Steps between C-alpha positions, in 0.01 A plus 500: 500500500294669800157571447415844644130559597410869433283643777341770393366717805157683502528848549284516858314810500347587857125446452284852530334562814158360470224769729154393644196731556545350836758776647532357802509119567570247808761230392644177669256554778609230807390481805767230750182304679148535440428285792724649767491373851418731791775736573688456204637728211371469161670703243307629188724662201450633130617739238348805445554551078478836312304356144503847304753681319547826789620537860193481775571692722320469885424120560335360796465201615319488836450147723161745652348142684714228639218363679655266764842523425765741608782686311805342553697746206484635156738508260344735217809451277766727353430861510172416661399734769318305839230685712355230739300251315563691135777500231527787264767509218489614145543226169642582181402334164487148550688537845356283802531524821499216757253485850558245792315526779562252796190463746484287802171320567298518814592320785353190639283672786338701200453183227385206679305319177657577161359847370495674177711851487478719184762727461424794261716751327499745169668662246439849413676727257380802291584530137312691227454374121364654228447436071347745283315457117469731229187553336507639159195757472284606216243762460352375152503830352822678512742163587389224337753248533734465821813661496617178744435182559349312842803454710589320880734558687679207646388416864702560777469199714382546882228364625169632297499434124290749296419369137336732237280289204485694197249615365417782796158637391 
């Protein structure tokens, strides 16, 4: 008779979201030409990612020196807000938000031997973080063994870790 081959499926959980301390990272950074010619575009793009486990709220990211080049537009993404040469938006957990920027290169009158143009942006965003420990306290006299033990909370992840070594003298 037939043979039937028993597939037996594995039940696919969806891995759990993995955080950095990192909160906010560049990713799939491109830029179109690093060598462009006088008076072309050059496109740069990336993602903006949200690494931690909360919304951040009040993003910027601001093109502040363009040196040579000019703005040809700015496309700061879904729900991002434009204001000239900025892009605000807020991320939630492990959200990301995507930046393109088109610039057009100086023109041949200005670049007559090839020249070296930086063009500088950041990313700002304020978020707060904290972790606490619990010290168990003795006098010697009256308490003479600790009611609790040393004890850390977990860390929030942003940007600064804090690490306590035991023991605190």
């Amino acid at each position: 008779g037939d043979v039937y081959k028993r597939q037996v499926l594995p039940w696919n959980q969806p891995p759990l979201p993995t955080y950095k301390d990192d909160a906010v990272t560049i990713e799939d950074y491109a830029v179109s030409s690093t060598e462009p010619y006088a008076g072309s575009s050059v496109t740069i793009k990336f993602l903006v990612q949200n690494n931690i486990e909360e919304k951040i709220d009040r993003i910027e990211v601001n093109f502040f020196d363009l040196s040579g080049f000019s703005l040809q537009s700015l496309d700061c993404g879904p729900n991002g807000y434009k204001n000239e040469r900025k892009c605000m938006f807020s991320l939630d957990s492990l959200d990301y938000q995507p930046i393109k920027i088109t610039l057009k290169a100086p023109s041949e009158e200005v670049i007559t031997a090839p020249t070296r143009f930086t063009v500088s942006f950041y990313v700002s965003y304020n978020m707060s973080s904290k972790r606490s420990v619990m010290i168990p306290v003795i006098d010697g006299v009256i308490k003479t063994e600790p009611e609790s033990t040393f004890l850390v909370s977990e860390q929030l992840h942003g940007p600064i870790r804090v690490d306590f070594d035991f023991p605190i003298k």
